[in-house]
Amino acid sequence: MLYKSTRGLYREVSAAEAIKMGIAPDGGLFVPSEEVRVSPDQLKEWAGLDYRGKAVRILKEYLTDFTVEEITECVSLAYNTGRFDTPEIAPLHKLEDSLHVLELWHGPTSAFKDLALQILPRLLTRAAVKTGEEATIVILVATSGDTGKAALEGFKNVPGTRIIVFYPEQGVSEMQKLQMITQEGNNVAVVAVRGNFDDAQTGVKDIFGDKLFNRELQDKKFTLSSANSINWGRLVPQIVYYFSAYLDLVSQGVINPGEGINFVVPTGNFGNILAAYYAREMGLPVKRLICAANANNVLADFIRTGIYDRRRLFQKTISPSMDILISSNLERLLYHLSGDDAGRVREWMTNLSRIGAYRIDETTHKRIKEIFWSDFADDSETTATIRSVYKRYGYLLDPHTAVGLCVYDKYTAATGDATGTIVASTASPFKFNASVARAILGEDAVRDKDEFKLLEDLSAASNLEIPAGLKDLNKKQVRHREVTSKEQMRKSVQSILSSQ
Ligand SMILES: *Cc1c(COP(=O)(O)O)cnc(C)c1O
C-alpha cells in the first residue's frame, strides 16, 4: 500500500514515510492509494478478537511495510491495562437499546486522543528506522489542551525522540494546564506562549517552514515531525474503535451481523469522524455519519450548503477542543469524494487560504450528503443536554460528548430515523469538571470551589472514580515554568535541544 498526496504534486510514499513526514511537501495530506475492503466473513472472524487483535488486523491492511510482528508489538505496548483503565480499552455504555455511548477516554490523559497518541510514537520510531533516519526526531506541538498532554504521555521517555509542547498561557483549562506543567519524562519540554492558540500554532508552523532553521537542526542531528491529526499515523488507529464498537453490539446481540448503524461524532479538525468514514468505506455497515459541531459551526453549514466559509467570529465555547474554524482533515474527504481530483482540491484549498472560503461542485456535495448529516449545539444547549442526560440516565457527559447527543436529538427530530446509533464520547467529564458541575449541580455549587473539590463533588454525584491522571495533580511537582513570546519560540526550541 502506497500513499499519495491530496494535492497531487508529490510522489507516492510508503506508510513509514507518510508517518515520518506527517504532511506532504506539496502541502497536501497523505491518503491511501488503494481501497481496503473487509468481507462479512472477515468481520465475523474479527468479532471474536479482543481490542488488540482487531487493531492488528486493521493496521496491517494499511501499514504494509511494517511486519505483523512490529505491528503486534506496537499494539501491545499501546493498548494494555497499564495505560488504559479498562481491558476493553474502548467500552460501550448503553443509554437505550438503540443508543450507546462509545467511551474513548479510558487512556492516561482522559481524552480520545490517547487512542492514537499511545501508538503513534511506537509507529513513528519504527518508521524512522525503516526510512534510514539517523537524527533524533523532535515532535513540535501547538495545543489548545488535549493534544499536548496526550502527545506528552505518548512520547515521554521514547528513545530517539524529544517532544516540545507550546500552549497558550491563557487559553487552556486549569486541569489541562496542570496536566502539562507537571509532565514527567526525560525527553519532554512544555512552554507557555503569551497569546492565544493561533499565536502558538502560527509560531510552530513558522518553525516547520523555516528552511534555514531546519538545516541548522539537521546539522545537530535533529529532525522535526508532527503529532497532530494530519499525520496518517494518528488516523489509522482511530479506525479500530469503530469496528470494535460495531462488533461489540453484534456480540451482545443488540444488532444482527450486517445490520446498519449510525455514528455521531463530536467534531473539530474532522480527524475522528474521518476515521469513521474510512471504516464505512472498508465495509463496516454504517448508514449515516452525524457530524456534531459546537457554535463554531463551519462544518454544519458546509455539509448543508456545500460552501465552506471560515469568515466568521471565532467563538470560545465550553467544548474548547472543537473550537476550530479550519478543519484540516476535511481535505482528505474532499479528495476521495471528488473522485481523487487533486486539481480541484488544490483550487478549493487555495481559495480557503486566499479568501477564507470555497464552494464545492454539486456532485461532490451530493455524495457528502448521502453519507453525512450535520448540525450544531451552542453552549446553553450543551449544558441543558448534560443536565437532562444526567437526570434521565444518571450518566455524566463531558461538554464535547454532550454536543454529540444534542445533535443526535436534532437528527432524529429532523429525519425520524430510528436506526441504532453510537455516539463517540471524546473526553471524560472529569476533565471539564467546572462546566459539568455547573450543569448538574448549579452555579452556586461551583462558585469559589477549587478544581479538586469539584472533582470530588462530581465523583459523589456520579458514583464514578476520578481518573488517576487527574486526581493527584495538585500534589505533583510543577516541572515546566518557561514562558515565551511568539517571536522567541525558535530560541526556546534551540535552548531546549542544546540542554541535556
Ligand atoms: C480533539 C477533540 C475533539 C475533536 O476531534 P477531531 O478529530 O479534531 O474532530 C473532540 N472532543 C475532544 C474532547 C477532543 O479532545
Short mmCIF file of C-alpha atoms and ligand atoms in Angstrom, two decimals:
data_model
loop_
_atom_site.label_atom_id
_atom_site.label_comp_id
_atom_site.label_asym_id
_atom_site.label_seq_id
_atom_site.Cartn_x
_atom_site.Cartn_y
_atom_site.Cartn_z
CA MET A 1 0.00 0.00 0.00
CA LEU A 2 1.38 3.37 -1.04
CA TYR A 3 0.17 6.83 -0.01
CA LYS A 4 -0.41 9.81 -2.27
CA SER A 5 -0.85 13.49 -1.58
CA THR A 6 -4.30 15.09 -1.81
CA ARG A 7 -2.67 17.94 -3.76
CA GLY A 8 -1.24 15.52 -6.35
CA LEU A 9 2.18 17.18 -6.66
CA TYR A 10 4.33 14.69 -4.77
CA ARG A 11 5.44 11.12 -5.41
CA GLU A 12 3.76 8.17 -3.74
CA VAL A 13 5.35 7.14 -0.45
CA SER A 14 5.32 4.13 1.88
CA ALA A 15 3.34 4.16 5.13
CA ALA A 16 6.58 4.60 7.10
CA GLU A 17 7.50 7.67 5.05
CA ALA A 18 3.97 9.10 5.35
CA ILE A 19 4.08 8.72 9.13
CA LYS A 20 7.56 10.16 9.45
CA MET A 21 6.81 13.17 7.21
CA GLY A 22 3.39 13.95 8.70
CA ILE A 23 2.37 16.32 5.91
CA ALA A 24 3.24 16.05 2.20
CA PRO A 25 5.79 18.58 0.91
CA ASP A 26 3.23 19.94 -1.60
CA GLY A 27 1.04 20.99 1.33
CA GLY A 28 -1.36 18.07 0.91
CA LEU A 29 -2.24 15.22 3.24
CA PHE A 30 -1.28 11.61 2.60
CA VAL A 31 -4.15 9.25 1.72
CA PRO A 32 -4.09 5.52 0.92
CA SER A 33 -3.79 4.90 -2.82
CA GLU A 34 -5.92 1.74 -2.74
CA GLU A 35 -9.18 0.76 -1.09
CA VAL A 36 -9.16 -1.73 1.74
CA ARG A 37 -12.25 -3.94 1.82
CA VAL A 38 -13.33 -6.22 4.64
CA SER A 39 -15.68 -9.09 3.79
CA PRO A 40 -18.61 -10.12 6.02
CA ASP A 41 -16.72 -13.37 6.76
CA GLN A 42 -13.67 -11.46 7.92
CA LEU A 43 -15.89 -9.25 10.06
CA LYS A 44 -17.35 -12.35 11.66
CA GLU A 45 -13.87 -13.62 12.46
CA TRP A 46 -12.83 -10.29 13.97
CA ALA A 47 -15.82 -10.33 16.32
CA GLY A 48 -14.05 -12.99 18.38
CA LEU A 49 -10.89 -10.92 18.88
CA ASP A 50 -10.06 -8.53 21.70
CA TYR A 51 -9.25 -4.86 21.04
CA ARG A 52 -5.59 -5.60 20.35
CA GLY A 53 -6.44 -8.37 17.91
CA LYS A 54 -8.78 -6.11 15.97
CA ALA A 55 -6.17 -3.34 15.96
CA VAL A 56 -3.52 -5.66 14.46
CA ARG A 57 -5.93 -6.85 11.72
CA ILE A 58 -6.81 -3.30 10.68
CA LEU A 59 -3.37 -1.72 10.98
CA LYS A 60 -1.71 -4.41 8.89
CA GLU A 61 -4.04 -3.67 5.98
CA TYR A 62 -2.73 -0.10 5.83
CA LEU A 63 0.83 -0.30 7.16
CA THR A 64 2.04 -2.90 4.68
CA ASP A 65 5.71 -2.01 5.04
CA PHE A 66 5.56 -2.90 8.75
CA THR A 67 5.81 -6.58 9.66
CA VAL A 68 2.94 -8.17 11.58
CA GLU A 69 5.39 -8.69 14.46
CA GLU A 70 6.18 -4.97 14.53
CA ILE A 71 2.51 -4.02 14.44
CA THR A 72 1.66 -6.54 17.13
CA GLU A 73 4.43 -5.18 19.32
CA CYS A 74 3.29 -1.56 18.87
CA VAL A 75 -0.33 -2.52 19.57
CA SER A 76 0.55 -4.49 22.71
CA LEU A 77 2.66 -1.66 24.12
CA ALA A 78 -0.12 0.88 23.48
CA TYR A 79 -3.38 -0.86 24.38
CA ASN A 80 -2.93 -2.55 27.74
CA THR A 81 -4.22 -2.09 31.28
CA GLY A 82 -1.04 -0.31 32.32
CA ARG A 83 -2.04 2.51 30.01
CA PHE A 84 -5.85 2.21 29.92
CA ASP A 85 -8.08 1.80 32.97
CA THR A 86 -10.20 -0.96 31.41
CA PRO A 87 -9.21 -4.11 29.49
CA GLU A 88 -11.89 -3.31 26.92
CA ILE A 89 -9.89 -0.15 26.02
CA ALA A 90 -12.93 1.48 24.34
CA PRO A 91 -16.09 0.20 26.11
CA LEU A 92 -19.70 0.89 25.19
CA HIS A 93 -22.19 2.31 27.66
CA LYS A 94 -25.87 1.67 26.97
CA LEU A 95 -28.38 4.50 27.33
CA GLU A 96 -31.19 2.85 25.34
CA ASP A 97 -31.37 -0.33 23.25
CA SER A 98 -30.90 1.86 20.22
CA LEU A 99 -28.46 4.38 21.72
CA HIS A 100 -24.96 3.64 23.04
CA VAL A 101 -22.04 5.81 24.07
CA LEU A 102 -18.56 4.73 22.98
CA GLU A 103 -16.21 5.78 25.81
CA LEU A 104 -12.93 6.80 24.23
CA TRP A 105 -11.42 8.37 27.34
CA HIS A 106 -10.05 5.48 29.39
CA GLY A 107 -6.44 6.28 28.46
CA PRO A 108 -3.84 8.14 30.53
CA THR A 109 -5.00 11.69 29.67
CA SER A 110 -8.79 11.10 29.72
CA ALA A 111 -9.42 12.19 26.10
CA PHE A 112 -9.92 10.18 22.91
CA LYS A 113 -6.58 11.37 21.54
CA ASP A 114 -4.88 8.72 23.67
CA LEU A 115 -6.23 6.01 21.34
CA ALA A 116 -3.97 7.38 18.60
CA LEU A 117 -1.18 9.02 20.60
CA GLN A 118 -0.40 5.95 22.66
CA ILE A 119 0.57 4.11 19.48
CA LEU A 120 1.85 6.86 17.15
CA PRO A 121 5.25 7.22 18.90
CA ARG A 122 5.87 3.48 18.53
CA LEU A 123 4.93 3.55 14.85
CA LEU A 124 7.00 6.67 14.29
CA THR A 125 10.20 5.36 15.86
CA ARG A 126 9.93 2.19 13.76
CA ALA A 127 9.17 4.29 10.68
CA ALA A 128 12.35 6.29 11.34
CA VAL A 129 14.44 3.11 11.38
CA LYS A 130 12.77 1.83 8.19
CA THR A 131 13.47 5.05 6.32
CA GLY A 132 17.10 5.19 7.46
CA GLU A 133 16.61 8.25 9.63
CA GLU A 134 19.55 8.76 11.96
CA ALA A 135 18.64 12.07 13.56
CA THR A 136 16.69 12.42 16.79
CA ILE A 137 13.04 13.11 15.97
CA VAL A 138 11.76 16.29 17.59
CA ILE A 139 7.99 16.47 17.90
CA LEU A 140 6.71 20.05 17.97
CA VAL A 141 3.14 20.52 19.15
CA ALA A 142 0.94 23.57 19.48
CA THR A 143 -2.05 22.63 21.59
CA SER A 144 -5.34 24.04 22.74
CA GLY A 145 -5.26 21.47 25.55
CA ASP A 146 -5.90 17.80 24.83
CA THR A 147 -3.40 17.03 22.07
CA GLY A 148 -0.47 18.42 24.05
CA LYS A 149 -0.98 16.23 27.08
CA ALA A 150 -1.80 13.13 25.06
CA ALA A 151 1.32 13.62 22.91
CA LEU A 152 3.49 14.15 26.03
CA GLU A 153 2.23 10.93 27.56
CA GLY A 154 2.73 9.08 24.30
CA PHE A 155 6.27 10.30 23.64
CA LYS A 156 7.68 10.53 27.17
CA ASN A 157 10.90 8.51 27.51
CA VAL A 158 10.56 7.11 23.96
CA PRO A 159 14.17 6.59 22.80
CA GLY A 160 15.24 8.59 19.76
CA THR A 161 12.60 11.30 20.28
CA ARG A 162 12.21 14.65 22.00
CA ILE A 163 8.91 16.47 22.39
CA ILE A 164 8.26 20.18 22.89
CA VAL A 165 4.71 21.39 23.54
CA PHE A 166 3.63 25.02 23.26
CA TYR A 167 0.33 26.04 24.84
CA PRO A 168 -1.36 29.46 25.04
CA GLU A 169 -0.75 30.87 28.50
CA GLN A 170 -4.39 31.90 28.99
CA GLY A 171 -6.09 29.53 26.55
CA VAL A 172 -6.36 26.15 28.30
CA SER A 173 -8.45 24.92 31.22
CA GLU A 174 -6.87 24.76 34.67
CA MET A 175 -6.91 20.94 34.57
CA GLN A 176 -5.32 20.87 31.14
CA LYS A 177 -2.59 23.29 32.25
CA LEU A 178 -1.81 21.31 35.40
CA GLN A 179 -1.66 18.11 33.39
CA MET A 180 1.01 19.62 31.15
CA ILE A 181 3.21 21.60 33.57
CA THR A 182 3.62 18.60 35.87
CA GLN A 183 4.63 16.29 33.00
CA GLU A 184 7.40 13.83 33.82
CA GLY A 185 9.85 12.28 31.39
CA ASN A 186 13.46 12.70 30.31
CA ASN A 187 12.74 13.99 26.78
CA VAL A 188 9.84 16.41 27.35
CA ALA A 189 9.51 20.18 27.46
CA VAL A 190 6.41 22.34 27.92
CA VAL A 191 6.40 26.06 27.22
CA ALA A 192 3.64 28.64 27.70
CA VAL A 193 3.24 31.18 24.91
CA ARG A 194 1.99 34.68 25.63
CA GLY A 195 -1.01 34.87 23.31
CA ASN A 196 -3.83 32.66 22.10
CA PHE A 197 -3.84 29.25 20.42
CA ASP A 198 -3.48 30.80 16.96
CA ASP A 199 -0.27 32.52 18.09
CA ALA A 200 1.19 29.23 19.33
CA GLN A 201 0.03 27.40 16.20
CA THR A 202 1.42 30.06 13.84
CA GLY A 203 4.71 30.01 15.73
CA VAL A 204 5.03 26.25 15.30
CA LYS A 205 4.05 26.39 11.61
CA ASP A 206 6.68 29.10 11.04
CA ILE A 207 9.33 26.88 12.60
CA PHE A 208 8.33 23.95 10.36
CA GLY A 209 8.53 26.21 7.32
CA ASP A 210 11.89 27.83 8.21
CA LYS A 211 14.35 26.05 5.88
CA LEU A 212 17.47 27.64 7.37
CA PHE A 213 16.46 26.74 10.90
CA ASN A 214 15.65 23.18 9.85
CA ARG A 215 19.07 22.86 8.21
CA GLU A 216 20.76 24.06 11.40
CA LEU A 217 18.81 21.43 13.31
CA GLN A 218 19.80 18.74 10.78
CA ASP A 219 23.47 19.64 11.34
CA LYS A 220 22.92 18.95 15.02
CA LYS A 221 21.21 15.64 14.16
CA PHE A 222 17.65 16.72 14.89
CA THR A 223 14.67 16.44 12.55
CA LEU A 224 11.23 17.93 13.18
CA SER A 225 7.99 15.97 12.99
CA SER A 226 4.34 16.46 13.85
CA ALA A 227 1.98 14.60 16.17
CA ASN A 228 -1.22 16.33 15.14
CA SER A 229 -4.11 14.78 13.33
CA ILE A 230 -2.91 15.48 9.80
CA ASN A 231 -0.47 12.59 10.36
CA TRP A 232 -1.78 9.32 8.87
CA GLY A 233 -0.27 7.51 11.85
CA ARG A 234 -2.86 9.20 14.05
CA LEU A 235 -5.80 8.49 11.78
CA VAL A 236 -5.40 4.78 11.14
CA PRO A 237 -5.52 3.68 14.82
CA GLN A 238 -8.83 5.54 15.14
CA ILE A 239 -10.49 3.29 12.56
CA VAL A 240 -10.15 0.41 15.02
CA TYR A 241 -12.66 1.59 17.62
CA TYR A 242 -15.45 1.98 15.08
CA PHE A 243 -15.06 -1.69 14.18
CA SER A 244 -14.72 -2.70 17.82
CA ALA A 245 -17.87 -0.78 18.82
CA TYR A 246 -19.91 -2.32 15.98
CA LEU A 247 -18.67 -5.83 16.71
CA ASP A 248 -19.37 -5.39 20.43
CA LEU A 249 -23.02 -4.65 19.61
CA VAL A 250 -23.13 -7.77 17.43
CA SER A 251 -21.57 -9.89 20.20
CA GLN A 252 -24.07 -8.54 22.73
CA GLY A 253 -26.91 -9.47 20.39
CA VAL A 254 -28.07 -5.84 20.18
CA ILE A 255 -27.75 -5.86 16.38
CA ASN A 256 -27.56 -8.62 13.78
CA PRO A 257 -24.39 -9.11 11.72
CA GLY A 258 -24.63 -6.84 8.71
CA GLU A 259 -27.26 -4.56 10.23
CA GLY A 260 -26.63 -0.86 9.61
CA ILE A 261 -25.98 1.62 12.41
CA ASN A 262 -25.25 5.36 12.70
CA PHE A 263 -22.31 7.03 14.41
CA VAL A 264 -22.43 10.51 15.93
CA VAL A 265 -19.01 12.19 16.27
CA PRO A 266 -18.28 15.49 18.07
CA THR A 267 -16.03 17.15 15.52
CA GLY A 268 -13.30 19.78 15.38
CA ASN A 269 -10.46 19.03 12.99
CA PHE A 270 -12.51 16.28 11.24
CA GLY A 271 -9.98 13.58 12.22
CA ASN A 272 -12.16 11.38 14.38
CA ILE A 273 -15.15 11.33 12.02
CA LEU A 274 -12.88 10.77 9.02
CA ALA A 275 -11.70 7.54 10.65
CA ALA A 276 -15.38 6.52 10.81
CA TYR A 277 -15.67 7.30 7.10
CA TYR A 278 -12.71 5.01 6.34
CA ALA A 279 -14.33 2.27 8.44
CA ARG A 280 -17.52 2.66 6.37
CA GLU A 281 -15.56 2.54 3.12
CA MET A 282 -13.91 -0.67 4.30
CA GLY A 283 -17.35 -2.25 4.53
CA LEU A 284 -18.43 -1.66 8.11
CA PRO A 285 -22.25 -1.44 7.90
CA VAL A 286 -22.66 2.25 8.72
CA LYS A 287 -25.68 4.15 7.41
CA ARG A 288 -25.12 7.73 8.47
CA LEU A 289 -22.23 9.65 9.96
CA ILE A 290 -23.58 12.51 12.03
CA CYS A 291 -21.09 15.33 12.38
CA ALA A 292 -21.74 17.30 15.57
CA ALA A 293 -20.29 20.82 15.80
CA ASN A 294 -20.41 23.48 18.50
CA ALA A 295 -21.10 27.20 17.95
CA ASN A 296 -18.11 27.24 15.59
CA ASN A 297 -20.44 25.66 13.06
CA VAL A 298 -18.42 25.89 9.83
CA LEU A 299 -18.80 22.16 9.17
CA ALA A 300 -22.54 22.06 9.78
CA ASP A 301 -23.01 24.87 7.27
CA PHE A 302 -20.65 23.20 4.82
CA ILE A 303 -22.38 19.84 4.87
CA ARG A 304 -25.75 21.52 4.39
CA THR A 305 -24.75 24.01 1.67
CA GLY A 306 -21.53 22.82 0.03
CA ILE A 307 -19.94 26.17 0.90
CA TYR A 308 -17.04 26.24 3.35
CA ASP A 309 -16.72 29.71 4.84
CA ARG A 310 -14.39 30.37 7.73
CA ARG A 311 -15.01 34.12 7.66
CA ARG A 312 -16.85 34.32 10.94
CA LEU A 313 -16.13 35.13 14.57
CA PHE A 314 -14.11 32.51 16.43
CA GLN A 315 -16.18 31.55 19.48
CA LYS A 316 -14.72 30.36 22.76
CA THR A 317 -17.09 27.62 23.99
CA ILE A 318 -17.33 25.11 26.83
CA SER A 319 -16.22 22.43 24.33
CA PRO A 320 -12.83 24.05 23.58
CA SER A 321 -11.32 21.08 21.73
CA MET A 322 -13.87 21.69 18.98
CA ASP A 323 -13.23 25.44 18.74
CA ILE A 324 -11.77 25.41 15.27
CA LEU A 325 -12.57 27.13 12.00
CA ILE A 326 -10.23 25.25 9.68
CA SER A 327 -10.88 21.50 9.77
CA SER A 328 -7.71 20.17 8.16
CA ASN A 329 -8.79 16.59 7.64
CA LEU A 330 -11.79 17.57 5.55
CA GLU A 331 -9.29 17.81 2.69
CA ARG A 332 -8.93 14.03 2.69
CA LEU A 333 -12.69 13.54 2.40
CA LEU A 334 -12.90 16.07 -0.43
CA TYR A 335 -10.16 14.24 -2.28
CA HIS A 336 -11.91 10.88 -2.05
CA LEU A 337 -15.43 12.12 -2.79
CA SER A 338 -14.40 14.33 -5.71
CA GLY A 339 -13.08 11.17 -7.40
CA ASP A 340 -9.40 11.69 -6.47
CA ASP A 341 -9.39 15.06 -8.20
CA ALA A 342 -6.23 16.67 -6.79
CA GLY A 343 -6.57 19.64 -9.14
CA ARG A 344 -9.91 20.61 -7.70
CA VAL A 345 -8.72 20.02 -4.13
CA ARG A 346 -5.82 22.41 -4.81
CA GLU A 347 -8.23 25.00 -6.14
CA TRP A 348 -10.52 24.75 -3.08
CA MET A 349 -7.63 24.89 -0.62
CA THR A 350 -6.13 27.86 -2.44
CA ASN A 351 -9.45 29.69 -2.15
CA LEU A 352 -9.61 28.80 1.52
CA SER A 353 -6.21 30.32 2.24
CA ARG A 354 -6.67 33.32 -0.12
CA ILE A 355 -10.25 34.40 0.60
CA GLY A 356 -11.28 32.17 3.50
CA ALA A 357 -13.98 30.25 1.62
CA TYR A 358 -14.73 27.81 -1.22
CA ARG A 359 -17.73 26.15 -2.84
CA ILE A 360 -17.60 22.52 -3.97
CA ASP A 361 -19.34 21.14 -7.07
CA GLU A 362 -22.81 19.62 -6.84
CA THR A 363 -21.79 16.02 -7.50
CA THR A 364 -19.26 16.01 -4.65
CA HIS A 365 -21.73 17.77 -2.37
CA LYS A 366 -24.41 15.20 -3.16
CA ARG A 367 -22.05 12.35 -2.24
CA ILE A 368 -21.20 14.05 1.05
CA LYS A 369 -24.88 14.50 1.91
CA GLU A 370 -25.61 10.84 1.22
CA ILE A 371 -23.17 9.80 3.94
CA PHE A 372 -23.07 12.74 6.37
CA TRP A 373 -25.62 14.75 8.29
CA SER A 374 -24.65 17.69 10.46
CA ASP A 375 -25.89 20.27 12.91
CA PHE A 376 -24.52 22.13 15.91
CA ALA A 377 -25.24 22.82 19.59
CA ASP A 378 -24.47 26.11 21.34
CA ASP A 379 -23.29 26.32 24.96
CA SER A 380 -26.72 26.60 26.54
CA GLU A 381 -27.99 23.57 24.58
CA THR A 382 -24.84 21.67 25.57
CA THR A 383 -25.34 22.46 29.26
CA ALA A 384 -29.02 21.51 29.04
CA THR A 385 -28.04 18.18 27.46
CA ILE A 386 -25.54 17.38 30.24
CA ARG A 387 -28.30 18.09 32.75
CA SER A 388 -31.07 16.14 31.01
CA VAL A 389 -28.94 13.06 30.29
CA TYR A 390 -27.77 13.04 33.92
CA LYS A 391 -31.38 13.30 35.17
CA ARG A 392 -32.71 10.67 32.82
CA TYR A 393 -29.92 8.08 32.87
CA GLY A 394 -27.70 9.07 35.81
CA TYR A 395 -24.86 9.28 33.29
CA LEU A 396 -22.33 12.11 33.13
CA LEU A 397 -21.35 13.59 29.78
CA ASP A 398 -18.44 15.89 29.14
CA PRO A 399 -19.36 19.01 27.09
CA HIS A 400 -17.94 17.63 23.80
CA THR A 401 -19.94 14.43 24.07
CA ALA A 402 -23.00 16.47 25.08
CA VAL A 403 -22.72 18.36 21.80
CA GLY A 404 -22.92 14.94 20.12
CA LEU A 405 -26.06 13.87 22.00
CA CYS A 406 -27.77 17.20 21.43
CA VAL A 407 -27.12 16.97 17.69
CA TYR A 408 -28.32 13.36 17.72
CA ASP A 409 -31.66 14.58 19.15
CA LYS A 410 -31.85 17.16 16.37
CA TYR A 411 -31.12 14.43 13.83
CA THR A 412 -33.90 12.11 15.00
CA ALA A 413 -36.33 15.03 15.20
CA ALA A 414 -35.46 16.11 11.65
CA THR A 415 -35.36 12.66 10.00
CA GLY A 416 -37.36 10.25 12.16
CA ASP A 417 -34.51 7.76 11.63
CA ALA A 418 -34.66 5.16 14.43
CA THR A 419 -31.54 3.23 13.35
CA GLY A 420 -29.36 2.05 16.24
CA THR A 421 -26.78 4.72 16.99
CA ILE A 422 -23.42 5.01 18.73
CA VAL A 423 -22.22 8.39 20.00
CA ALA A 424 -18.45 8.77 20.26
CA SER A 425 -17.61 10.13 23.73
CA THR A 426 -14.38 12.08 23.33
CA ALA A 427 -13.47 13.12 26.88
CA SER A 428 -14.05 12.17 30.49
CA PRO A 429 -16.50 14.51 32.27
CA PHE A 430 -13.85 15.00 34.99
CA LYS A 431 -11.57 16.72 32.52
CA PHE A 432 -14.07 19.55 32.12
CA ASN A 433 -15.21 19.46 35.72
CA ALA A 434 -16.32 23.11 36.09
CA SER A 435 -18.69 23.09 33.09
CA VAL A 436 -20.10 19.69 34.02
CA ALA A 437 -20.58 20.57 37.72
CA ARG A 438 -22.26 23.84 36.73
CA ALA A 439 -24.67 21.88 34.52
CA ILE A 440 -25.72 19.23 37.03
CA LEU A 441 -25.22 20.96 40.40
CA GLY A 442 -25.90 24.60 39.52
CA GLU A 443 -23.82 27.77 39.54
CA ASP A 444 -23.85 28.10 43.34
CA ALA A 445 -22.26 24.69 43.81
CA VAL A 446 -19.32 25.72 41.63
CA ARG A 447 -18.63 29.25 42.84
CA ASP A 448 -15.37 29.66 44.80
CA LYS A 449 -14.56 25.96 44.69
CA ASP A 450 -11.17 24.76 43.54
CA GLU A 451 -10.71 22.20 40.77
CA PHE A 452 -10.03 19.33 43.14
CA LYS A 453 -13.09 19.92 45.28
CA LEU A 454 -15.14 19.90 42.06
CA LEU A 455 -13.65 16.53 41.08
CA GLU A 456 -14.81 15.13 44.41
CA ASP A 457 -18.28 16.65 44.02
CA LEU A 458 -18.64 15.13 40.56
CA SER A 459 -17.41 11.79 41.78
CA ALA A 460 -20.00 11.82 44.55
CA ALA A 461 -22.78 12.83 42.15
CA SER A 462 -21.94 10.15 39.59
CA ASN A 463 -20.51 7.30 41.65
CA LEU A 464 -17.58 7.29 39.25
CA GLU A 465 -13.96 7.19 40.26
CA ILE A 466 -11.82 10.23 39.50
CA PRO A 467 -9.36 9.24 36.73
CA ALA A 468 -5.90 8.51 38.14
CA GLY A 469 -4.24 11.06 35.87
CA LEU A 470 -6.37 13.91 37.26
CA LYS A 471 -6.81 13.02 40.92
CA ASP A 472 -3.42 13.91 42.37
CA LEU A 473 -2.40 16.67 40.03
CA ASN A 474 -2.30 19.18 42.90
CA LYS A 475 0.24 17.03 44.70
CA LYS A 476 2.56 16.74 41.72
CA GLN A 477 5.64 18.87 41.33
CA VAL A 478 5.48 21.67 38.73
CA ARG A 479 8.33 20.92 36.32
CA HIS A 480 7.75 23.32 33.46
CA ARG A 481 7.64 27.06 34.10
CA GLU A 482 9.08 28.55 30.94
CA VAL A 483 7.04 31.32 29.31
CA THR A 484 7.92 32.75 25.92
CA SER A 485 6.60 35.07 23.27
CA LYS A 486 5.53 34.06 19.78
CA GLU A 487 8.71 35.66 18.40
CA GLN A 488 11.01 33.77 20.77
CA MET A 489 9.70 30.23 20.11
CA ARG A 490 12.65 29.33 17.85
CA LYS A 491 15.06 30.37 20.61
CA SER A 492 13.15 28.16 23.06
CA VAL A 493 13.50 25.18 20.74
CA GLN A 494 17.22 25.83 20.34
CA SER A 495 17.93 26.14 24.04
CA ILE A 496 15.79 23.12 24.94
CA LEU A 497 17.56 20.95 22.36
CA SER A 498 21.04 22.10 23.39
CA SER A 499 20.43 21.23 27.03
CA GLN A 500 20.59 17.56 28.12
C1 LIG B 1 -9.75 16.74 19.69
C2 LIG B 1 -11.09 16.61 20.32
C3 LIG B 1 -12.28 16.65 19.56
C4 LIG B 1 -12.29 16.90 18.07
O1 LIG B 1 -11.76 15.80 17.35
P1 LIG B 1 -11.35 15.98 15.81
O2 LIG B 1 -10.67 14.73 15.44
O3 LIG B 1 -10.41 17.17 15.80
O4 LIG B 1 -12.58 16.25 15.03
C5 LIG B 1 -13.49 16.46 20.21
N1 LIG B 1 -13.54 16.29 21.55
C6 LIG B 1 -12.42 16.25 22.33
C7 LIG B 1 -12.56 16.07 23.80
C8 LIG B 1 -11.16 16.41 21.74
O5 LIG B 1 -10.06 16.38 22.52
#
